[in-house]
Coordinates of C-alpha atoms in Angstrom, one line a residue:
M1 CA 0.0 0.0 0.0
D2 CA 3.1 2.2 -0.2
F3 CA 1.9 3.6 -3.6
I4 CA -1.1 5.2 -1.8
R5 CA 1.2 7.0 0.7
R6 CA 3.3 8.2 -2.2
A7 CA 0.2 9.5 -4.0
C8 CA -0.9 11.5 -0.9
I9 CA 2.7 13.0 -0.6
S10 CA 2.7 13.9 -4.3
I11 CA -0.7 15.7 -4.1
W12 CA 0.5 17.8 -1.1
A13 CA 3.9 18.5 -2.7
K14 CA 2.4 19.7 -6.0
K15 CA -0.3 21.9 -4.7
G16 CA -0.6 24.1 -7.8
K17 CA -1.2 21.2 -10.2
S18 CA -3.4 19.5 -7.7
F19 CA -5.5 22.6 -7.3
L20 CA -5.8 23.0 -11.1
M21 CA -7.0 19.4 -11.4
L22 CA -9.4 20.0 -8.6
I23 CA -10.9 23.0 -10.4
L24 CA -11.2 21.0 -13.6
L25 CA -12.9 18.0 -11.9
F26 CA -15.2 20.3 -10.0
V27 CA -16.4 22.1 -13.1
L28 CA -16.8 18.7 -14.9
C29 CA -18.9 17.3 -12.0
S30 CA -21.0 20.5 -11.7
L31 CA -21.9 20.6 -15.3
V32 CA -22.8 16.9 -15.5
F33 CA -24.8 17.3 -12.3
A34 CA -26.7 20.2 -13.9
G35 CA -27.4 18.2 -17.0
F36 CA -28.8 15.2 -15.0
A37 CA -30.8 17.6 -12.7
I38 CA -32.4 19.3 -15.7
Q39 CA -33.3 15.9 -17.1
S40 CA -35.0 14.9 -13.8
A41 CA -36.8 18.3 -13.8
T42 CA -38.0 17.7 -17.3
R43 CA -39.4 14.3 -16.5
A44 CA -41.2 15.8 -13.5
S45 CA -42.6 18.6 -15.7
E46 CA -43.9 16.1 -18.1
D47 CA -46.0 14.5 -15.4
I48 CA -47.2 17.9 -14.2
A49 CA -48.2 18.9 -17.7
R50 CA -50.1 15.7 -18.3
K51 CA -52.0 16.1 -15.0
K52 CA -52.8 19.7 -15.8
L53 CA -54.1 18.8 -19.2
G54 CA -56.0 15.8 -17.9
G55 CA -56.0 12.2 -18.9
D56 CA -58.4 12.4 -21.9
V57 CA -57.8 11.1 -25.4
T58 CA -60.2 12.1 -28.1
L59 CA -60.7 10.5 -31.5
T60 CA -61.7 13.2 -33.9
L61 CA -61.2 14.5 -37.4
D62 CA -57.6 15.5 -38.1
M63 CA -58.3 19.0 -39.4
D64 CA -54.7 19.6 -40.3
K65 CA -54.6 16.6 -42.6
L66 CA -58.0 17.6 -44.1
M67 CA -56.9 21.1 -44.9
K68 CA -53.7 19.7 -46.5
K69 CA -55.8 17.3 -48.6
M70 CA -58.1 20.1 -49.7
E71 CA -55.1 22.2 -50.8
E72 CA -53.6 19.3 -52.7
S73 CA -57.0 18.5 -54.4
N74 CA -58.0 22.1 -55.1
G75 CA -60.8 21.9 -52.6
N76 CA -62.2 18.6 -53.9
L77 CA -61.9 16.6 -50.7
G78 CA -64.5 14.0 -51.5
E79 CA -66.5 12.0 -49.0
V80 CA -65.0 11.7 -45.5
P81 CA -65.4 8.1 -44.2
P82 CA -67.8 7.8 -41.3
L83 CA -66.7 7.1 -37.7
T84 CA -68.9 4.3 -36.5
L85 CA -69.3 2.4 -33.2
K86 CA -68.1 -0.7 -35.0
N87 CA -64.8 0.9 -35.8
I88 CA -64.0 1.5 -32.1
E89 CA -66.0 -1.0 -30.1
K90 CA -62.9 -2.7 -28.7
V91 CA -61.2 0.5 -27.5
K92 CA -63.5 1.1 -24.5
N93 CA -62.4 -2.4 -23.1
L94 CA -58.7 -1.4 -22.9
K95 CA -57.3 -1.5 -19.3
A96 CA -56.2 2.1 -19.4
V97 CA -59.8 3.3 -20.0
A98 CA -61.6 4.6 -16.9
D99 CA -64.6 6.1 -18.8
Y100 CA -65.6 7.0 -22.3
Q101 CA -68.0 9.3 -24.1
Y102 CA -69.4 9.3 -27.6
I103 CA -70.7 12.4 -29.3
V104 CA -73.0 12.6 -32.3
D105 CA -73.8 16.0 -33.9
A106 CA -77.0 16.2 -35.8
F107 CA -79.9 18.5 -37.0
A108 CA -83.6 18.0 -37.1
A109 CA -86.8 19.7 -38.4
K110 CA -90.0 20.2 -36.4
V111 CA -93.1 18.0 -36.8
D112 CA -95.6 18.5 -34.0
K113 CA -93.8 20.8 -31.7
S114 CA -92.5 24.3 -32.5
P115 CA -89.0 25.5 -31.7
V116 CA -88.4 28.6 -29.5
K117 CA -88.0 31.5 -31.9
S118 CA -84.6 33.2 -31.9
D119 CA -84.3 36.9 -31.1
K120 CA -83.7 38.2 -34.7
K121 CA -84.7 41.5 -36.2
E122 CA -87.8 41.7 -38.3
G123 CA -87.1 41.3 -42.0
D124 CA -83.7 39.7 -41.4
N125 CA -83.1 37.2 -44.2
Q126 CA -79.5 36.3 -43.4
A127 CA -80.4 32.7 -43.0
G128 CA -82.5 32.4 -46.1
G129 CA -79.7 31.0 -48.3
M130 CA -78.1 28.9 -45.6
A131 CA -78.9 25.2 -45.8
I132 CA -77.6 22.3 -43.7
A133 CA -78.8 19.4 -45.7
G134 CA -78.5 18.9 -49.5
G135 CA -80.3 21.2 -51.9
G136 CA -80.3 24.9 -52.4
D137 CA -83.9 25.8 -51.5
G138 CA -82.8 27.4 -48.3
E139 CA -85.9 27.6 -46.1
A140 CA -87.1 24.1 -46.8
K141 CA -83.8 22.7 -45.6
M142 CA -83.2 24.9 -42.6
P143 CA -83.2 22.8 -39.4
D144 CA -85.2 23.8 -36.4
F145 CA -83.2 21.9 -33.7
A146 CA -79.6 21.1 -33.0
M147 CA -79.1 17.6 -31.6
T148 CA -76.3 16.1 -29.5
G149 CA -76.2 12.3 -29.1
T150 CA -74.2 11.1 -26.2
N151 CA -73.9 8.1 -23.9
N152 CA -73.5 10.3 -20.8
T153 CA -74.8 13.8 -20.5
N154 CA -73.2 14.3 -17.0
S155 CA -69.8 14.2 -18.7
L156 CA -70.6 17.0 -21.1
A157 CA -68.7 20.3 -20.4
T158 CA -71.9 22.4 -20.1
F159 CA -73.3 20.1 -17.4
K160 CA -70.0 19.7 -15.6
N161 CA -69.4 23.5 -15.3
G162 CA -73.0 24.2 -14.3
K163 CA -74.1 26.2 -17.5
E164 CA -76.8 23.6 -17.9
K165 CA -78.5 21.5 -15.2
I166 CA -81.3 19.0 -15.1
I167 CA -84.4 20.3 -13.2
S168 CA -86.7 17.4 -14.0
G169 CA -86.3 13.8 -15.0
K170 CA -82.9 11.9 -15.4
P171 CA -79.7 12.4 -17.3
I172 CA -78.8 10.1 -20.2
T173 CA -76.4 7.3 -19.2
N174 CA -74.7 4.3 -20.8
K175 CA -77.7 2.2 -19.8
D176 CA -80.2 4.3 -21.8
K177 CA -81.1 3.2 -25.3
G178 CA -83.6 4.2 -27.9
N179 CA -85.2 7.6 -28.7
L180 CA -84.9 9.3 -25.3
A181 CA -84.5 13.1 -25.2
L182 CA -83.4 15.8 -22.8
I183 CA -85.1 19.1 -23.7
E184 CA -84.6 22.7 -22.6
K185 CA -87.1 24.2 -20.1
R186 CA -88.2 27.0 -22.5
F187 CA -88.9 24.6 -25.2
A188 CA -90.8 22.3 -22.8
D189 CA -92.9 25.2 -21.4
Q190 CA -93.8 26.6 -24.8
N191 CA -95.0 23.2 -26.0
K192 CA -96.4 22.1 -22.6
L193 CA -94.1 19.0 -22.4
K194 CA -93.2 17.1 -19.3
V195 CA -91.2 14.0 -18.5
G196 CA -92.7 11.0 -20.1
D197 CA -94.4 13.0 -23.0
T198 CA -93.6 12.3 -26.6
F199 CA -92.8 14.5 -29.6
Q200 CA -91.6 14.0 -33.1
L201 CA -88.6 15.1 -35.1
K202 CA -87.9 14.9 -38.8
D203 CA -84.6 14.0 -40.6
L204 CA -83.6 16.7 -43.1
E205 CA -82.2 14.3 -45.7
T206 CA -84.9 11.6 -45.7
N207 CA -87.9 13.5 -44.4
K208 CA -88.6 10.6 -42.1
S209 CA -90.1 11.3 -38.7
Q210 CA -89.2 9.6 -35.4
K211 CA -90.9 9.8 -32.0
F212 CA -88.9 10.8 -29.0
T213 CA -89.8 10.4 -25.3
V214 CA -88.9 13.2 -22.9
H215 CA -86.4 11.6 -20.5
G216 CA -85.6 14.8 -18.7
I217 CA -85.8 18.6 -18.8
Y218 CA -82.7 20.8 -18.3
E219 CA -82.3 24.6 -17.9
N220 CA -79.9 26.8 -19.9
K221 CA -80.0 30.5 -19.0
E222 CA -78.1 31.5 -22.1
V223 CA -80.2 33.8 -24.4
S224 CA -78.6 33.2 -27.8
S225 CA -75.6 31.3 -29.0
S226 CA -74.9 33.8 -31.8
Q227 CA -76.3 37.1 -32.8
Q228 CA -74.3 36.9 -36.1
F229 CA -76.5 34.0 -37.4
P230 CA -79.8 34.4 -35.4
V231 CA -81.6 31.2 -36.6
D232 CA -83.7 28.8 -34.6
F233 CA -81.4 25.8 -34.4
M234 CA -78.7 28.1 -32.9
E235 CA -81.0 29.2 -30.1
P236 CA -79.9 27.3 -26.9
A237 CA -83.5 26.5 -26.0
N238 CA -83.7 24.4 -29.2
K239 CA -80.8 22.1 -28.3
I240 CA -81.9 18.6 -27.7
Y241 CA -79.7 15.9 -26.1
T242 CA -80.5 12.3 -26.9
T243 CA -78.8 8.8 -26.9
V244 CA -76.2 7.9 -29.5
D245 CA -78.5 5.6 -31.4
G246 CA -81.3 8.2 -31.1
A247 CA -79.2 10.9 -32.8
M248 CA -77.4 8.7 -35.4
P249 CA -80.2 8.6 -38.0
F250 CA -80.2 12.4 -38.0
S251 CA -76.4 12.8 -38.4
H252 CA -74.6 13.2 -41.7
N253 CA -73.4 9.9 -43.0
R254 CA -74.5 8.2 -39.8
S255 CA -71.2 9.1 -38.2
L256 CA -69.9 9.9 -34.7
A257 CA -68.4 13.4 -34.3
S258 CA -65.9 12.2 -31.7
A259 CA -65.1 9.6 -29.1
K260 CA -63.4 10.7 -25.8
Y261 CA -61.7 8.2 -23.4
S262 CA -60.6 9.1 -19.9
M263 CA -57.5 7.4 -18.6
T264 CA -57.0 5.7 -15.2
D265 CA -53.7 7.5 -15.1
P266 CA -52.5 10.3 -17.5
K267 CA -49.1 8.6 -17.7
L268 CA -50.9 5.8 -19.8
I269 CA -51.8 8.2 -22.6
D270 CA -49.0 7.3 -25.0
S271 CA -49.4 3.5 -24.5
F272 CA -53.2 3.9 -24.9
K273 CA -52.9 5.7 -28.2
K274 CA -50.8 2.9 -29.6
A275 CA -53.1 0.2 -28.3
A276 CA -56.2 2.1 -29.5
A277 CA -54.8 2.4 -33.0
D278 CA -54.1 -1.3 -33.1
V279 CA -57.6 -2.5 -32.0
S280 CA -59.6 0.0 -33.9
S281 CA -60.3 0.2 -37.7
V282 CA -60.2 4.0 -38.0
D283 CA -59.0 5.7 -41.2
K284 CA -55.7 7.3 -40.1
D285 CA -55.8 9.6 -43.1
F286 CA -58.9 11.4 -41.7
Y287 CA -59.0 10.8 -37.9
K288 CA -56.5 11.2 -35.1
W289 CA -56.1 10.2 -31.5
D290 CA -55.6 13.6 -29.8
A291 CA -54.6 14.0 -26.1
N292 CA -54.5 17.8 -26.3
D293 CA -51.2 17.3 -27.9
A294 CA -50.9 20.9 -29.2
A295 CA -51.3 22.3 -25.6
Y296 CA -48.9 19.7 -24.3
K297 CA -46.3 20.7 -26.9
T298 CA -46.8 24.4 -26.0
M299 CA -46.2 23.7 -22.3
M300 CA -43.2 21.4 -22.8
Q301 CA -41.4 22.9 -25.8
P302 CA -39.2 25.4 -23.8
I303 CA -38.2 22.9 -21.1
Q304 CA -37.6 20.2 -23.6
N305 CA -35.3 22.5 -25.6
V306 CA -33.4 23.2 -22.4
A307 CA -33.1 19.4 -21.6
S308 CA -31.8 18.8 -25.1
F309 CA -29.2 21.4 -24.7
A310 CA -28.3 20.0 -21.3
N311 CA -27.7 16.6 -22.9
I312 CA -25.3 18.2 -25.3
I313 CA -23.5 19.9 -22.4
V314 CA -23.1 16.6 -20.5
I315 CA -21.6 14.8 -23.6
I316 CA -19.3 17.7 -24.4
T317 CA -18.2 18.2 -20.8
A318 CA -17.5 14.5 -20.4
L319 CA -15.4 14.4 -23.6
A320 CA -13.6 17.7 -23.2
G321 CA -13.1 17.2 -19.5
G322 CA -11.6 13.7 -20.1
L323 CA -9.2 15.0 -22.8
I324 CA -8.0 17.9 -20.6
L325 CA -7.6 15.6 -17.7
A326 CA -5.7 13.1 -19.8
L327 CA -3.4 15.9 -21.0
L328 CA -2.7 17.1 -17.4
V329 CA -1.9 13.5 -16.4
L330 CA 0.4 13.1 -19.4
L331 CA 2.3 16.3 -18.6
S332 CA 2.6 15.2 -15.0
I333 CA 4.0 11.9 -16.1
R334 CA 6.5 13.5 -18.4
E335 CA 7.8 15.7 -15.6
R336 CA 8.1 12.8 -13.2
R337 CA 10.1 10.5 -15.5
F338 CA 13.1 10.5 -13.1
E339 CA 10.9 9.5 -10.2
M340 CA 9.4 6.7 -12.2
G341 CA 12.8 5.5 -13.4
V342 CA 14.2 5.4 -9.8
L343 CA 11.1 3.5 -8.5
L344 CA 11.2 1.0 -11.3
S345 CA 15.0 0.5 -10.9
L346 CA 14.3 -0.2 -7.2
G347 CA 12.0 -3.0 -8.2
E348 CA 8.6 -1.2 -7.9
N349 CA 5.8 -2.9 -9.8
K350 CA 4.6 -1.0 -12.9
A351 CA 1.0 -1.7 -11.9
K352 CA 1.6 0.0 -8.5
L353 CA 3.2 2.9 -10.3
I354 CA 0.1 3.3 -12.5
G355 CA -2.0 2.8 -9.4
Q356 CA -0.2 5.8 -7.7
F357 CA -1.2 8.1 -10.5
L358 CA -4.7 6.7 -10.5
V359 CA -5.1 7.2 -6.7
E360 CA -3.8 10.8 -7.0
V361 CA -6.5 11.7 -9.5
I362 CA -9.3 9.7 -7.7
L363 CA -8.5 11.4 -4.4
I364 CA -8.7 14.9 -6.0
G365 CA -11.8 13.8 -7.8
M366 CA -13.5 12.7 -4.6
I367 CA -12.9 16.2 -3.1
A368 CA -14.2 17.8 -6.3
F369 CA -17.3 15.5 -6.3
S370 CA -18.1 16.3 -2.7
A371 CA -17.9 20.0 -3.4
A372 CA -20.0 19.7 -6.5
C373 CA -22.7 17.8 -4.5
L374 CA -23.0 20.8 -2.2
T375 CA -23.1 23.5 -4.9
S376 CA -24.5 21.9 -8.0
E377 CA -28.2 22.3 -7.1
A378 CA -27.8 26.1 -6.8
I379 CA -25.7 26.2 -10.0
G380 CA -28.1 24.0 -11.9
Q381 CA -31.1 26.1 -10.8
T382 CA -29.3 29.3 -12.0
V383 CA -28.3 27.8 -15.3
T384 CA -31.8 26.3 -15.9
N385 CA -33.5 29.6 -15.1
Q386 CA -31.4 31.5 -17.5
M387 CA -31.8 29.0 -20.3
L388 CA -35.5 28.5 -19.7
N389 CA -36.2 32.3 -19.6
K390 CA -34.7 32.6 -23.1
E391 CA -36.7 29.7 -24.4
V392 CA -39.9 31.0 -22.9
Q393 CA -39.4 34.4 -24.4
Q394 CA -38.7 32.9 -27.8
A395 CA -41.8 30.8 -27.6
K396 CA -43.9 33.8 -26.7
D397 CA -42.4 35.8 -29.6
E398 CA -43.1 33.0 -32.0
E399 CA -46.7 32.7 -30.7
A400 CA -47.2 36.5 -31.1
N401 CA -45.9 36.4 -34.7
T402 CA -48.0 33.4 -35.7
P403 CA -51.2 34.3 -37.6
S404 CA -54.5 33.3 -36.0
G405 CA -55.6 31.4 -39.1
G406 CA -58.6 33.6 -39.9
M407 CA -62.0 33.9 -38.3
Q408 CA -62.9 30.8 -36.3
M409 CA -66.3 29.2 -37.1
A410 CA -68.8 29.3 -34.4
T411 CA -70.1 26.1 -33.0
V412 CA -73.6 26.0 -34.4
I413 CA -74.6 22.5 -33.4
G414 CA -75.4 21.4 -29.9
G415 CA -72.3 19.3 -29.4
E416 CA -69.9 19.4 -26.5
Q417 CA -68.1 22.7 -26.2
D418 CA -64.3 22.7 -26.2
D419 CA -63.4 22.3 -22.5
K420 CA -59.8 21.2 -23.0
P421 CA -57.4 22.9 -20.6
K422 CA -55.2 25.5 -22.3
G423 CA -51.5 24.8 -22.5
E424 CA -49.5 27.5 -20.6
V425 CA -45.8 27.5 -21.1
I426 CA -43.9 26.0 -18.2
D427 CA -41.6 28.9 -17.3
K428 CA -40.3 27.6 -13.9
V429 CA -38.9 24.3 -12.8
D430 CA -37.4 23.2 -9.5
V431 CA -34.0 21.6 -9.9
H432 CA -33.1 19.0 -7.3
I433 CA -30.1 16.7 -7.0
S434 CA -31.3 13.2 -6.1
Q435 CA -29.3 10.2 -4.8
Q436 CA -29.8 8.6 -8.2
D437 CA -28.2 11.7 -9.8
M438 CA -25.2 11.4 -7.4
V439 CA -24.7 7.7 -8.3
E440 CA -24.9 8.3 -12.0
V441 CA -22.6 11.4 -12.0
G442 CA -20.2 9.6 -9.6
G443 CA -20.1 6.6 -12.0
I444 CA -19.5 8.8 -15.1
G445 CA -16.8 10.8 -13.2
L446 CA -15.0 7.7 -12.1
L447 CA -15.1 6.3 -15.6
V448 CA -13.7 9.5 -17.1
V449 CA -11.0 9.6 -14.4
I450 CA -9.9 6.0 -15.0
I451 CA -9.8 6.3 -18.8
A452 CA -8.1 9.7 -18.7
T453 CA -5.4 8.4 -16.3
L454 CA -4.8 5.0 -17.8
L455 CA -4.3 6.1 -21.4
P456 CA -1.3 8.3 -20.7
C457 CA 0.1 5.7 -18.3
L458 CA 0.3 3.1 -21.1
F459 CA 3.7 4.2 -22.2
I460 CA 5.1 3.4 -18.8
I461 CA 4.4 -0.2 -19.3
R462 CA 6.5 -0.4 -22.4
L463 CA 9.5 1.4 -21.0
Q464 CA 12.4 0.0 -19.0
P465 CA 14.1 1.8 -16.0
K466 CA 17.3 2.3 -17.9
M467 CA 15.5 3.8 -20.9
I468 CA 13.6 6.2 -18.7
L469 CA 16.7 7.4 -16.8
S470 CA 18.7 7.7 -20.0
K471 CA 16.0 9.9 -21.6
N472 CA 16.0 12.1 -18.5
D473 CA 19.7 12.6 -18.8

């Protein structure tokens, strides 16, 4: 163990070079610590972002692809394939699914009960040329009611946030089948309908009438959904909720508008999307599984950019630090040729001589590692804040310069309103150094030290004492 004693003496005797090596190893450990800490913070931010956005995945039309197809075909998109229950019947049985909701958007015309008239100016003919179903005869094809077919009205945004509430009867649930309807209070009062009564609605395309039973009555205090297009079917009082199979005959192409699945855990979203794509027969050219991905990208983009840069820092630091350390060891060995020659001529083992140099660097490295453990959290937090602030500001500038894409279309049908949480950029993260980070950084540091020390020591193995001393002379 004499080579360990010599290593300690050498460190103390060469204080300047030992201090230089200490600084180098401290910087190396600190930067690698910062990189690992940022990675840990990024993973924690991903979980936070998913929890904020909720664990819902929605199967809906991919509007980006549809717009691209329209541009490529000069506006001739053709018929969009319908989304049917048969296409997705196996998805609801996946283990990750806690709850699901189907939405059907449809229109209907009056038969025996009149809609509540919208508040429009006398002589206003804005809606005269607007038709929902085929044909251009305008008034003949204008619907009177907007319909939303669903398997669970309690999960709809308007019922969850209290804008609409049931005041009589029952909500629609998964157990309900057939032509059951939830009607608005003003429509019920005007036509003197109560729970258990029946009324008829007519399909715009086939002109066939169907009888509906009032399952419940809800109240919506909203006066009008749009003053820009004051037509009857846009009046909130004329919005009718029904079952999925009750609304399907009135929908275009007998298609679902969307299917939303709530996860048992938001972390399962990615695996669910893959599994759902495998068990369903959905046309991927027209539909997509969306987990509020745009908002998630908005939230995570800055911190992910910082994490990517941190990865590069770790790699560059490890390589550059290793090369500089190897150079310092090589210079130290060249200056200590006489010492090596004397020790080898006295019968010292070459392995122990190499071990002496290795122990010197490891001892200095342990001091540097200990100091880095105490200071790296503060350093990492400062570095992360600086980098993240720049990325956040850049993201905000890009968002401000991005065109809005023109006037958005109002939701004229009685479907579920967009209640998805909005993605706010993550502009602050807490950097912590965990025990796992210490183990990983310690392992990387030890590996760099061993390689950077052993490589310059290789030429000792091939030299004889006489050759070393003669070169020194």
